[in-house]
PDB file of C-alpha atoms in Angstrom:
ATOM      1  CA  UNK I  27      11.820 -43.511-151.095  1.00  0.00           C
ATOM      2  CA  UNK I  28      14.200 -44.587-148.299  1.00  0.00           C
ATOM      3  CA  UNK I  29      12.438 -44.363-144.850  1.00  0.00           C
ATOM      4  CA  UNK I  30      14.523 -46.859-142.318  1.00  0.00           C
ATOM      5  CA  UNK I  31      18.202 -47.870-143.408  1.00  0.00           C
ATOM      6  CA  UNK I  32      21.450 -48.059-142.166  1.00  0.00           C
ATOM      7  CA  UNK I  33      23.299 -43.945-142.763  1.00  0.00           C
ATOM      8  CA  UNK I  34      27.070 -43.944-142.094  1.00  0.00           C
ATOM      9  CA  UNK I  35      28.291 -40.689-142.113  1.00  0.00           C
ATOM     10  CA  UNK I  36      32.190 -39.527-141.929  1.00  0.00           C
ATOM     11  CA  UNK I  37      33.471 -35.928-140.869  1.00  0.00           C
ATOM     12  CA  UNK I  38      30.589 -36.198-138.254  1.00  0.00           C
ATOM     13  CA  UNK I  39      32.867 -33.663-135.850  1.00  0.00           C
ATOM     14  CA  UNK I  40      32.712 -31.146-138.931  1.00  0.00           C
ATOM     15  CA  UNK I  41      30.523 -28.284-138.920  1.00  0.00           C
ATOM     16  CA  UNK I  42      28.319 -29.771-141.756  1.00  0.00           C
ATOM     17  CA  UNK I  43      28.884 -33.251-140.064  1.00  0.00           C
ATOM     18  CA  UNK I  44      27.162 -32.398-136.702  1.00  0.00           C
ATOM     19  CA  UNK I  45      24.298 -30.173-138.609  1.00  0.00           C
ATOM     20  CA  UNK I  46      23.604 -33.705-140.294  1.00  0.00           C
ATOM     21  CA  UNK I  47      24.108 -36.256-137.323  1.00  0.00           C
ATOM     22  CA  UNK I  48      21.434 -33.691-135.292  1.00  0.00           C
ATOM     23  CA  UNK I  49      19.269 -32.985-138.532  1.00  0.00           C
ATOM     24  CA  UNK I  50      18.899 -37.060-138.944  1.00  0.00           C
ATOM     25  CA  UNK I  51      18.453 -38.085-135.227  1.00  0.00           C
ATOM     26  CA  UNK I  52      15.812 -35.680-134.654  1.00  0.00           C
ATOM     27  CA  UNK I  53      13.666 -35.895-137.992  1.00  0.00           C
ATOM     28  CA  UNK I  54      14.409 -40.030-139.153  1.00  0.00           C
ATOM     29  CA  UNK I  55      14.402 -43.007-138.636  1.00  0.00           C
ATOM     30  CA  UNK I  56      17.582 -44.530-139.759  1.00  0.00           C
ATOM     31  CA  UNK I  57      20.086 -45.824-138.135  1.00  0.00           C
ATOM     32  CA  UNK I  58      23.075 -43.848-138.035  1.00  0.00           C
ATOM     33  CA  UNK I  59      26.632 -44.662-137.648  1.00  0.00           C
ATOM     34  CA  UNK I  60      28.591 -41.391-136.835  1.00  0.00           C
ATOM     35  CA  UNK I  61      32.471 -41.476-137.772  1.00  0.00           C
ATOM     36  CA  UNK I  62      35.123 -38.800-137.889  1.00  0.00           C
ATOM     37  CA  UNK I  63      38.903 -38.624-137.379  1.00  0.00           C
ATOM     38  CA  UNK I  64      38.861 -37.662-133.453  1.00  0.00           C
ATOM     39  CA  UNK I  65      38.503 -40.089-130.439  1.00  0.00           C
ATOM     40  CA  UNK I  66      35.232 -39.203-129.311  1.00  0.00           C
ATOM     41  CA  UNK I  67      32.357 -37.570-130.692  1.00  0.00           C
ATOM     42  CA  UNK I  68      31.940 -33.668-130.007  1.00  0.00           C
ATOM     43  CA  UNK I  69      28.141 -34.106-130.633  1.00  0.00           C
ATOM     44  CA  UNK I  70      25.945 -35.893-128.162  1.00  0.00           C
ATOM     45  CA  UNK I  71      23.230 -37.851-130.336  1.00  0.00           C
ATOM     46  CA  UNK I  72      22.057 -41.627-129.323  1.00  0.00           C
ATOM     47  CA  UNK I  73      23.734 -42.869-131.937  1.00  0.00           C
ATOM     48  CA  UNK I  74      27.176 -44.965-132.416  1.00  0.00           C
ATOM     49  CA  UNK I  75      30.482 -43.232-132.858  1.00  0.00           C
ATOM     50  CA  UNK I  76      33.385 -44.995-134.093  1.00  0.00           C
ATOM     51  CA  UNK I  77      36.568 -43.476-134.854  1.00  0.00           C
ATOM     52  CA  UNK I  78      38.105 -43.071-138.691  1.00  0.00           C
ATOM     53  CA  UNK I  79      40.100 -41.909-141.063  1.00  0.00           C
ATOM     54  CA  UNK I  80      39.006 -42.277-144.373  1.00  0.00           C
ATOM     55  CA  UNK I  81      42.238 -41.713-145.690  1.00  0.00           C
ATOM     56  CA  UNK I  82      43.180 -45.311-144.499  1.00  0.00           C
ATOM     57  CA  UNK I  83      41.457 -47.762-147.177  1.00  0.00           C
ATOM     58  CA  UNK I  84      41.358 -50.942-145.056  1.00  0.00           C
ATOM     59  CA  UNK I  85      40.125 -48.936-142.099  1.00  0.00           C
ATOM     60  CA  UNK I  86      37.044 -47.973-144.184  1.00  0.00           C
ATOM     61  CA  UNK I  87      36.613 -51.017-145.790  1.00  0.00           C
ATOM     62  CA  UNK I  88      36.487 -52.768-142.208  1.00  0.00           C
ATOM     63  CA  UNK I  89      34.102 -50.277-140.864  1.00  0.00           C
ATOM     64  CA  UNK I  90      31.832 -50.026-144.087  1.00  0.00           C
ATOM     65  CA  UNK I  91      31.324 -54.529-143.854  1.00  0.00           C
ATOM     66  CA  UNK I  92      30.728 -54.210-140.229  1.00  0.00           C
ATOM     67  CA  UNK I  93      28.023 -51.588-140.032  1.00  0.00           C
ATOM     68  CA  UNK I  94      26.320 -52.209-143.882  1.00  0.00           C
ATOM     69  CA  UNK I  95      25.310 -49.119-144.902  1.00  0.00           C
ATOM     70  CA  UNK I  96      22.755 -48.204-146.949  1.00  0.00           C
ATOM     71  CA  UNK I  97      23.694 -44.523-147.586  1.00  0.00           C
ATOM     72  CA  UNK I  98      27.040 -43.148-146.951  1.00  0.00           C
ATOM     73  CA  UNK I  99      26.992 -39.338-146.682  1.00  0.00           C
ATOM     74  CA  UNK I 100      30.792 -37.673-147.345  1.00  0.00           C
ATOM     75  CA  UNK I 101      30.630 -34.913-144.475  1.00  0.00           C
ATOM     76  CA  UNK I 102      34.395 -34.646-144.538  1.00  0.00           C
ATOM     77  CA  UNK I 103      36.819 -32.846-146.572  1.00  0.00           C
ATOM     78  CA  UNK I 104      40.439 -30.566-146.483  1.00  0.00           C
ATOM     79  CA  UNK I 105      38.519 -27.012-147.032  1.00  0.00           C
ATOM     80  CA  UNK I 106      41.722 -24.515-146.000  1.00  0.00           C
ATOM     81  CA  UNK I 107      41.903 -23.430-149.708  1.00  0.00           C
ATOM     82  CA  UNK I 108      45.636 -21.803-148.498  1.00  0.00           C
ATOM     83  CA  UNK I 109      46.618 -24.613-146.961  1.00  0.00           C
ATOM     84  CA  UNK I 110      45.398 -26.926-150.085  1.00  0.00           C
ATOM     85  CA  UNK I 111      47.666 -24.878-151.979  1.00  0.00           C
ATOM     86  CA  UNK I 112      50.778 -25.417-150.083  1.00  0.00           C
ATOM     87  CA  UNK I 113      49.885 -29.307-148.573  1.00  0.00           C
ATOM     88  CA  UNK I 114      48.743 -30.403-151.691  1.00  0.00           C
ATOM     89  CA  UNK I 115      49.457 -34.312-150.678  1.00  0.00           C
ATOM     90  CA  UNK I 116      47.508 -34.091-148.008  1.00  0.00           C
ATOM     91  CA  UNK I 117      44.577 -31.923-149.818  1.00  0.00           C
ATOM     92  CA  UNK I 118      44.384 -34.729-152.326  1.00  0.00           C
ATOM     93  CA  UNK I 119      44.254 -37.800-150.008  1.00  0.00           C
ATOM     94  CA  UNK I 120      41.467 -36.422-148.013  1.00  0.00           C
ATOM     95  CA  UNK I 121      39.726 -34.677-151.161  1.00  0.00           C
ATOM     96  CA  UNK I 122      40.145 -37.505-153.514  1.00  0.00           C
ATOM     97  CA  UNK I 123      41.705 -40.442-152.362  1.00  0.00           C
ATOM     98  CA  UNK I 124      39.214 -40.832-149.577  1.00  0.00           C
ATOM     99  CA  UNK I 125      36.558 -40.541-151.501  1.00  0.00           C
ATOM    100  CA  UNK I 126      38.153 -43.349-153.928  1.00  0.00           C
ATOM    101  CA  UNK I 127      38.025 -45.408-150.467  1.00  0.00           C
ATOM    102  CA  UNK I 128      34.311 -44.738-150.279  1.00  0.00           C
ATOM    103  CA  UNK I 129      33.314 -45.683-153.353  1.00  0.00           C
ATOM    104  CA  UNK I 130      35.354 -49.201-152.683  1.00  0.00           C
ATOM    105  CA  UNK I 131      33.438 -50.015-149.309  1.00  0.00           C
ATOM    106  CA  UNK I 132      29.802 -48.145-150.987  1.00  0.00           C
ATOM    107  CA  UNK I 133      30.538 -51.506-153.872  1.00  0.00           C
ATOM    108  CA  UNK I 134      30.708 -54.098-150.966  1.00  0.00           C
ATOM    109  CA  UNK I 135      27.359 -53.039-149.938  1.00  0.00           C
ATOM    110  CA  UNK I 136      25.644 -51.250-152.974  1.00  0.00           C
ATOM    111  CA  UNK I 137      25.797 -48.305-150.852  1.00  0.00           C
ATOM    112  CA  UNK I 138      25.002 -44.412-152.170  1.00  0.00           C
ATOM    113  CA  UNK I 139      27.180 -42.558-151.190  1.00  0.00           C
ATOM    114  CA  UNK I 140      26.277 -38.635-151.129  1.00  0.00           C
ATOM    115  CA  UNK I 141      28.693 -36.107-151.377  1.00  0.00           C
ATOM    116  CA  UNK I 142      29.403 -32.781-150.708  1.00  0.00           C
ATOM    117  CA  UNK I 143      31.023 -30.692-153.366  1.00  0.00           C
ATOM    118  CA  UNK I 144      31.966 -26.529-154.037  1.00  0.00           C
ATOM    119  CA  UNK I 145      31.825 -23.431-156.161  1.00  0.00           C
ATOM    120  CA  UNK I 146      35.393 -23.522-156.367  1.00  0.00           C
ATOM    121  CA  UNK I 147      35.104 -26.742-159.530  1.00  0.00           C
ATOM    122  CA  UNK I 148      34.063 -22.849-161.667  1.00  0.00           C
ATOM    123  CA  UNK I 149      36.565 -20.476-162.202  1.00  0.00           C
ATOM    124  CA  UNK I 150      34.356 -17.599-160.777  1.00  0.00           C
ATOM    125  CA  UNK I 151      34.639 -15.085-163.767  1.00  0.00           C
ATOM    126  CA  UNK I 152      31.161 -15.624-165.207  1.00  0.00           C
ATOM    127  CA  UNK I 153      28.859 -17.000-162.238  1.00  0.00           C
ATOM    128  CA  UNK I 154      26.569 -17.525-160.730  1.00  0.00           C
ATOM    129  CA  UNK I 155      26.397 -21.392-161.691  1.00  0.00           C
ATOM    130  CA  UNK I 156      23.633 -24.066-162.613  1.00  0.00           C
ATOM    131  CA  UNK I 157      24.672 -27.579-162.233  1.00  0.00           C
ATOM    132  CA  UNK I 158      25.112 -27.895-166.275  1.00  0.00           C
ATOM    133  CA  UNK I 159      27.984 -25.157-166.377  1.00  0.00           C
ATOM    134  CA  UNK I 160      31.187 -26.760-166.913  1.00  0.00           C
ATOM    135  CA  UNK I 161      33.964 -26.290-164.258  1.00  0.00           C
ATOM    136  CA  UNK I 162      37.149 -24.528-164.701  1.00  0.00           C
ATOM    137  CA  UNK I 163      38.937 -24.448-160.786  1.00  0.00           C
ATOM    138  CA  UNK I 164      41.543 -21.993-160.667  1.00  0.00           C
ATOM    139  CA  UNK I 165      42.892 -23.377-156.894  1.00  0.00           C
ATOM    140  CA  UNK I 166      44.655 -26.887-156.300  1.00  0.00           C
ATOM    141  CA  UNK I 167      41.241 -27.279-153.847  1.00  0.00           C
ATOM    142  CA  UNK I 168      39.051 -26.741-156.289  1.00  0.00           C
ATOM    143  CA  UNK I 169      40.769 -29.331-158.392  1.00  0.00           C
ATOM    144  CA  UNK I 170      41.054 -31.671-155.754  1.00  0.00           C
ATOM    145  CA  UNK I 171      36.808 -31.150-155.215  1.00  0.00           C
ATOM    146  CA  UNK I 172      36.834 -31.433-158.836  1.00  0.00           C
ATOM    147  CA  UNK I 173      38.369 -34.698-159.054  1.00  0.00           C
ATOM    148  CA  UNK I 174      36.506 -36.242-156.440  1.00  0.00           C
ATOM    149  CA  UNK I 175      33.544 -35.373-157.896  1.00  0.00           C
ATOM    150  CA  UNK I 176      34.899 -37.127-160.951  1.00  0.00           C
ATOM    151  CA  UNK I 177      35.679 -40.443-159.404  1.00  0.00           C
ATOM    152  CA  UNK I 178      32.275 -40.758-157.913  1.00  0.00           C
ATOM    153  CA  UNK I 179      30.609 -39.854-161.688  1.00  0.00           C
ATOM    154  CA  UNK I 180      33.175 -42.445-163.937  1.00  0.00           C
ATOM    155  CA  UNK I 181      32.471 -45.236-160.869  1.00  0.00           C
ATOM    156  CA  UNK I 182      29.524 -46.620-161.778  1.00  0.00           C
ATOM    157  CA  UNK I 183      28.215 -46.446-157.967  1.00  0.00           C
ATOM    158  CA  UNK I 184      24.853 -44.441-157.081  1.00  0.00           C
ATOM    159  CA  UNK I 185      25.461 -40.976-155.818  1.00  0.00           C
ATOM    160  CA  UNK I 186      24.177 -37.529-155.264  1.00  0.00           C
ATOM    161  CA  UNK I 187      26.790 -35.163-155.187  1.00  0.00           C
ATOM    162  CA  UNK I 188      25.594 -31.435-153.570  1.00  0.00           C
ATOM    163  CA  UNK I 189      27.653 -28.250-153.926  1.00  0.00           C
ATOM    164  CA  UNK I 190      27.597 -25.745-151.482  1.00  0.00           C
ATOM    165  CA  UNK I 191      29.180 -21.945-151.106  1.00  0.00           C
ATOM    166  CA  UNK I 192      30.687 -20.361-148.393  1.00  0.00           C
ATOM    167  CA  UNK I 193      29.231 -22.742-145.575  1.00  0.00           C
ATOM    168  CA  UNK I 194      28.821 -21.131-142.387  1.00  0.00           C
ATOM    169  CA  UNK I 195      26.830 -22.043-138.935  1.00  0.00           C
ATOM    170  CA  UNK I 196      27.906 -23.179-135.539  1.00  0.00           C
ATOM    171  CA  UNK I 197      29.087 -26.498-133.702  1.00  0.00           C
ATOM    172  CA  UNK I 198      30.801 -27.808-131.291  1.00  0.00           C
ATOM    173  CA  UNK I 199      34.498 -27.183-131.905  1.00  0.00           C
ATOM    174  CA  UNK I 200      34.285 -26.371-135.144  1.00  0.00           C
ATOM    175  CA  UNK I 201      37.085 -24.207-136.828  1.00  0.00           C
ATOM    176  CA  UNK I 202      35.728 -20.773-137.472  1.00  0.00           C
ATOM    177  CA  UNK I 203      33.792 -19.744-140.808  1.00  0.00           C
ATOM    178  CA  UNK I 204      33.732 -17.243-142.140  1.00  0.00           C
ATOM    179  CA  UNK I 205      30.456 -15.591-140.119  1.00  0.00           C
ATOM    180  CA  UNK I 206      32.106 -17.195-136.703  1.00  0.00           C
ATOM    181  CA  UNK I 207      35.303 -15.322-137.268  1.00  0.00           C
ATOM    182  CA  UNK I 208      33.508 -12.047-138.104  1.00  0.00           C
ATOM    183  CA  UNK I 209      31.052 -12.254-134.972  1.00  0.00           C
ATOM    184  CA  UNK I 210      34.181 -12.811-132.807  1.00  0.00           C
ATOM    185  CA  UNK I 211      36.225 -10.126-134.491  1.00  0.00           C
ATOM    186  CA  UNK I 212      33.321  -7.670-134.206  1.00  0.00           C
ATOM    187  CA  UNK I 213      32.158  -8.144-131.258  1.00  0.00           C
ATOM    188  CA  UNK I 214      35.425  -7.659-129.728  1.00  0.00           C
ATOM    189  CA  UNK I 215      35.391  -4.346-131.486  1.00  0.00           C
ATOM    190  CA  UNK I 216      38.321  -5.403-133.725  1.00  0.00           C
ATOM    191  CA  UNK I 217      38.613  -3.875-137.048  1.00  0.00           C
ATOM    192  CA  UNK I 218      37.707  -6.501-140.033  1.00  0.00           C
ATOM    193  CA  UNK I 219      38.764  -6.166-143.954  1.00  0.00           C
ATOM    194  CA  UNK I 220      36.484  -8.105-146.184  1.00  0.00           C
ATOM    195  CA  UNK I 221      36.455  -8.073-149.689  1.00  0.00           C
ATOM    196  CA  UNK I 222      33.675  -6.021-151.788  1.00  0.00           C
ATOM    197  CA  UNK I 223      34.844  -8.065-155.345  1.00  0.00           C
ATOM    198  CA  UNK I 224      34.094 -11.545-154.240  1.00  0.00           C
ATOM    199  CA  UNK I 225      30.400 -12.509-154.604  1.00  0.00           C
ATOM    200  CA  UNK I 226      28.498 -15.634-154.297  1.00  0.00           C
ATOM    201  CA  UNK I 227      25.595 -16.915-151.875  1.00  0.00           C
ATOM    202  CA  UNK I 228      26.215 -17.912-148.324  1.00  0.00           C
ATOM    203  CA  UNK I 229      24.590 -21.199-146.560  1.00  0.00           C
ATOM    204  CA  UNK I 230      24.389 -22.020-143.442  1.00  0.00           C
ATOM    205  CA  UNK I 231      25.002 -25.243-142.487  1.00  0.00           C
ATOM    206  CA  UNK I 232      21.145 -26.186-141.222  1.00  0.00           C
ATOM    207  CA  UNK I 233      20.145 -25.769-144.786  1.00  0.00           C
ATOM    208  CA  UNK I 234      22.474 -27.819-145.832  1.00  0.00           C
ATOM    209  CA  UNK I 235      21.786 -30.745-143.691  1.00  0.00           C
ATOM    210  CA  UNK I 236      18.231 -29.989-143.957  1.00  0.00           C
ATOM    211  CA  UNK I 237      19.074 -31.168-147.891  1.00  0.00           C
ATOM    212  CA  UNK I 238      21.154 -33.592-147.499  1.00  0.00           C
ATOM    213  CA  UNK I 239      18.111 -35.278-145.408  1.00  0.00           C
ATOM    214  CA  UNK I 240      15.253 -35.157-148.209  1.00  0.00           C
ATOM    215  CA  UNK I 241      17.978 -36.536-150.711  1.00  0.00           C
ATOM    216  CA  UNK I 242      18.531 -38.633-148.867  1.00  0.00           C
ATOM    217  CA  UNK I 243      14.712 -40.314-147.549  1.00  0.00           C
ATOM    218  CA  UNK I 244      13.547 -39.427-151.338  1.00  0.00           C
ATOM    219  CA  UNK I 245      16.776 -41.294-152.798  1.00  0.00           C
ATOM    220  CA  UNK I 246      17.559 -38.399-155.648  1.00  0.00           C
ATOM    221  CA  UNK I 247      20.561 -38.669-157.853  1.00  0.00           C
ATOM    222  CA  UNK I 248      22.863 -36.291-160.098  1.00  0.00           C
ATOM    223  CA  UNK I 249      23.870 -33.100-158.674  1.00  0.00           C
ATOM    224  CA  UNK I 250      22.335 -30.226-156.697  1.00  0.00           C
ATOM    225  CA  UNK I 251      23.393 -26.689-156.146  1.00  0.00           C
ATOM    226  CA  UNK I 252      22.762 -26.028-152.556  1.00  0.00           C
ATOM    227  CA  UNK I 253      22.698 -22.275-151.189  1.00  0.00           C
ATOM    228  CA  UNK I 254      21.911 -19.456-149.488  1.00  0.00           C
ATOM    229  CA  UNK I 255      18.682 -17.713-151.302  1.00  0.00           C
ATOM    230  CA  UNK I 256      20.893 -13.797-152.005  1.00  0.00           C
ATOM    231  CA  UNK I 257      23.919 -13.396-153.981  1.00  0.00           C
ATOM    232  CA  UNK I 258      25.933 -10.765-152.853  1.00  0.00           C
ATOM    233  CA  UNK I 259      29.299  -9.302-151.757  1.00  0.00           C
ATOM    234  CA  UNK I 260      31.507 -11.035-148.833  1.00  0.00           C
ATOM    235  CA  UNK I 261      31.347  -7.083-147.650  1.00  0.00           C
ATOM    236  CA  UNK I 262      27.638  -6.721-147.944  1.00  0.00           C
ATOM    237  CA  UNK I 263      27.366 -10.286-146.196  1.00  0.00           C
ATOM    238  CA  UNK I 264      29.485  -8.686-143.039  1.00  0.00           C
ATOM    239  CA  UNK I 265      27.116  -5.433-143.646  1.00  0.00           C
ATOM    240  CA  UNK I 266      24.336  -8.218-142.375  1.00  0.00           C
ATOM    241  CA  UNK I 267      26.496  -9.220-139.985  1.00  0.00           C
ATOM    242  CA  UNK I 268      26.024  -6.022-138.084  1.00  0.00           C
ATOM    243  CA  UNK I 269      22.588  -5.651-138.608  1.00  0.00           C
ATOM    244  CA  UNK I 270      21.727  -8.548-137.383  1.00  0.00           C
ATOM    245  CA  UNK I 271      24.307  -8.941-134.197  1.00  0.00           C
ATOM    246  CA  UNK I 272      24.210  -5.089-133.820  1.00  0.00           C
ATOM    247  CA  UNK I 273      27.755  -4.276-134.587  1.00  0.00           C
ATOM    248  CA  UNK I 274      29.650  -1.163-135.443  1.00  0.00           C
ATOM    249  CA  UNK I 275      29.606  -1.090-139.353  1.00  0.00           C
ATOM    250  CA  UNK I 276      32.721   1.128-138.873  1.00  0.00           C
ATOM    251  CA  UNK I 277      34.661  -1.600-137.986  1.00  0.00           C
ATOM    252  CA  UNK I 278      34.204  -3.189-141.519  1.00  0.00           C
ATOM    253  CA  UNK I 279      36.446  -2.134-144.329  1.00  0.00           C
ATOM    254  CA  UNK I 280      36.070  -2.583-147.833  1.00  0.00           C
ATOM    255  CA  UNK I 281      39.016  -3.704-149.909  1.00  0.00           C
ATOM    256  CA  UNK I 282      40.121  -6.061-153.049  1.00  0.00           C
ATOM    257  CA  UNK I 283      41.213  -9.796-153.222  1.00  0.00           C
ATOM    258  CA  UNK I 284      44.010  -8.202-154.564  1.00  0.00           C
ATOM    259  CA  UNK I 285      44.998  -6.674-151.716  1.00  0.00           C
ATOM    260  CA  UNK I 286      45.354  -9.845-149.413  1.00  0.00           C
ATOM    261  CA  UNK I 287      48.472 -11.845-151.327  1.00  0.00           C
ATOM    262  CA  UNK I 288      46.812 -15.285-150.895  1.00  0.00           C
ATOM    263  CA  UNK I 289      48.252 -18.163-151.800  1.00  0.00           C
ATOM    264  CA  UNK I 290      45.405 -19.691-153.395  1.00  0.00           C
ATOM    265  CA  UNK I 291      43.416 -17.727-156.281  1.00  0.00           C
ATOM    266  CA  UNK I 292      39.449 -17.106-155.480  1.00  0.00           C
ATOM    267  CA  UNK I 293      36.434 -17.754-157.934  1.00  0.00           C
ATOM    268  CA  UNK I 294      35.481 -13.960-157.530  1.00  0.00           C
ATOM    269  CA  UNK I 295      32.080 -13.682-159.432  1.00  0.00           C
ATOM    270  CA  UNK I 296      30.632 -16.929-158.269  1.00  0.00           C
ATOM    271  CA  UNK I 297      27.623 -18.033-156.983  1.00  0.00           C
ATOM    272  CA  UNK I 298      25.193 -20.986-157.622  1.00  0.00           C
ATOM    273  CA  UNK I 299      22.068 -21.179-159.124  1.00  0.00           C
ATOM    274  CA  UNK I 300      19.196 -23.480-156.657  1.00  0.00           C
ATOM    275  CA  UNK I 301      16.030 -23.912-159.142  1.00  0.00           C
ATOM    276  CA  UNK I 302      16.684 -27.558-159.421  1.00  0.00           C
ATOM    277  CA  UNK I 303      17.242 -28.013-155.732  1.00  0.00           C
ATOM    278  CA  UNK I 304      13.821 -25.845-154.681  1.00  0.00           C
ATOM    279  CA  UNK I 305      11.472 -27.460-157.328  1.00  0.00           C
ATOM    280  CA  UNK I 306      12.891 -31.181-156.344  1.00  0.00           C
ATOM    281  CA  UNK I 307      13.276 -30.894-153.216  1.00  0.00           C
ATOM    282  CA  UNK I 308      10.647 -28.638-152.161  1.00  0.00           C
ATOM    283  CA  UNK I 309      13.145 -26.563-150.235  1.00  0.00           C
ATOM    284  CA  UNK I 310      12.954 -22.413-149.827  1.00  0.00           C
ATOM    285  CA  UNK I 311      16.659 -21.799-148.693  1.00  0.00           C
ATOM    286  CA  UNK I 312      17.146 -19.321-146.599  1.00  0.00           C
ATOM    287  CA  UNK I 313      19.143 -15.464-147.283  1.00  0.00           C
ATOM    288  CA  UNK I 314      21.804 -14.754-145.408  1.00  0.00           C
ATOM    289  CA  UNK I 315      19.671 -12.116-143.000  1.00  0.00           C
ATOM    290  CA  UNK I 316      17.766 -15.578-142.256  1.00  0.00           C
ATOM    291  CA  UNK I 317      20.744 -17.593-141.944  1.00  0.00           C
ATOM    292  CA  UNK I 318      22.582 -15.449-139.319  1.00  0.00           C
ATOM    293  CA  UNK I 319      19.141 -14.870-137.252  1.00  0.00           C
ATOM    294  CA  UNK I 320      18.976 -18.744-137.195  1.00  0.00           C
ATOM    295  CA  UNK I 321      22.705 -18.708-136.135  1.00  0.00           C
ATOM    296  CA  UNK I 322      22.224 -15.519-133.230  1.00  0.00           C
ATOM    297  CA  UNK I 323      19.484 -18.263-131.651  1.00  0.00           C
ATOM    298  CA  UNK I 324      22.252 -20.965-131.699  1.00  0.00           C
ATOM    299  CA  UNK I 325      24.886 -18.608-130.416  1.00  0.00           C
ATOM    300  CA  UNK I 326      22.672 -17.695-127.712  1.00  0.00           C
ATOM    301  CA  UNK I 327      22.893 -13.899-128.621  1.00  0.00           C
TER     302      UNK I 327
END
């Protein structure tokens, strides 16, 4: 059990990054050390902001002997899956290199370092997943996640690593998910198509965090599937949408992957499987009805 200690987390700007940075502050003790690529933090927490880039290894080997962390939570990643495809250098430094950096500054302190990881390691064609399955990506991000979650395994540092689906929620200046886009798209009475053949579970980013947190104070290892309680559709996750928000399902229209020309190929039956993660860490994850009442209140709707 880790109850004070020094937590240096990177990507704090991120969606998943400020769910964390507000999840700690208001429910810990430790001491916190936010970092993320921009100036200034978009999040205001008492705690210390510096700015990095964890692509830069002497950067994060500085910052990492100054501050002494005990835990380092990996908050940041390159998640465009069609841009991964087509900037594949700059999916890998940020996806793998960076966490090679990590695990170089977690060995000058004995640090953990716990990272966040994807459905898109599994090829999608037999999910959902438990955290036994072995991976098969079909996208150059999933084998960039892939790989960084092999570094951390083969390097003999402690870890956690979590995997998450479809991450949605809101934040300051955060690049819209998936359930931002549709919200802003629907409510504007704009016509969506969403996909009926991709399935999996969605999770918003509280949960997440919420996670993240009792891994963290309880110091688990090994791997966690993290996610939304209901497997279903992307369209029957938009249906939801519009129950909850009180759109016009008329404006949603059901088509294929197919149909969309994407650069980057989808897990389409996906999915992951949470036993482990509800028994161990005593968590009852939320569906996605839940999820998108939480994120009406946040929205103010």
């Amino acid at each position: 059990m880790i109850e004070k200690g020094k937590i240096l987390i990177t990507g704090s700007n991120g969606l998943l990054g400020q769910a964390v940075s507000s999840v700690f502050s208001r429910e810990s003790d430790f001491r916190l050390l936010l970092t993320s690529f921009e100036d200034k933090p978009f999040l205001d927490v008492k705690s210390k902001y510096r700015k990095l880039d964890i692509t830069n290894k002497e950067d994060v080997k500085r910052i990492a002997s100054e501050f002494k962390p005990d835990v380092i939570i990996n908050c940041a990643a390159f998640t465009d899956v069609d841009r991964c495809e087509s900037e594949r250098e700059a999916c890998w430094k940020l996806n793998v290199d960076a966490v090679k950096n990590l695990i170089i500054a977690s060995r000058i302190n004995n640090s953990k370092i716990i990272h966040i990881s994807t459905d898109y390691i599994f090829d999608g064609k037999n999910g959902p997943y438990d955290e036994l399955r072995t991976p098969n990506p079909v996208s150059f991000y999933g084998r960039s996640k892939l790989a960084g979650e092999n570094a951390l395994t083969l390097s003999g540092v402690d870890y956690a690593i979590l995997r998450t689906i479809v991450l949605y929620g809101f934040g300051k200046k955060v690049k819209p998910n998936f359930a931002l886009w549709l919200i802003d798209k629907l409510k504007n009475n704009e016509p969506v198509n969403i996909v009926t053949d991709q399935t999996g579970n969605a999770t918003i980013s509280d949960d997440l965090a919420y996670a993240i947190l009792k891994v963290t104070e309880n110091d688990f290892k090994g791997v966690y599937n993290i996610a939304g309680k209901d497997i279903i559709s992307r369209y029957d996750f938009a249906m939801n949408v519009c129950e909850v928000f009180g759109f016009n399902k008329a404006l949603v229209h059901p088509i294929l992957t197919s149909d969309l020309n994407q650069p980057a190929p989808r897990p389409l039956k996906s999915g992951l499987i949470t036993l482990k993660a509800e028994s161990e860490l005593g968590i009852n994850f939320m569906d996605s009805k839940e999820g998108l009442q939480v994120l009406k209140y946040q929205l103010g709707e």
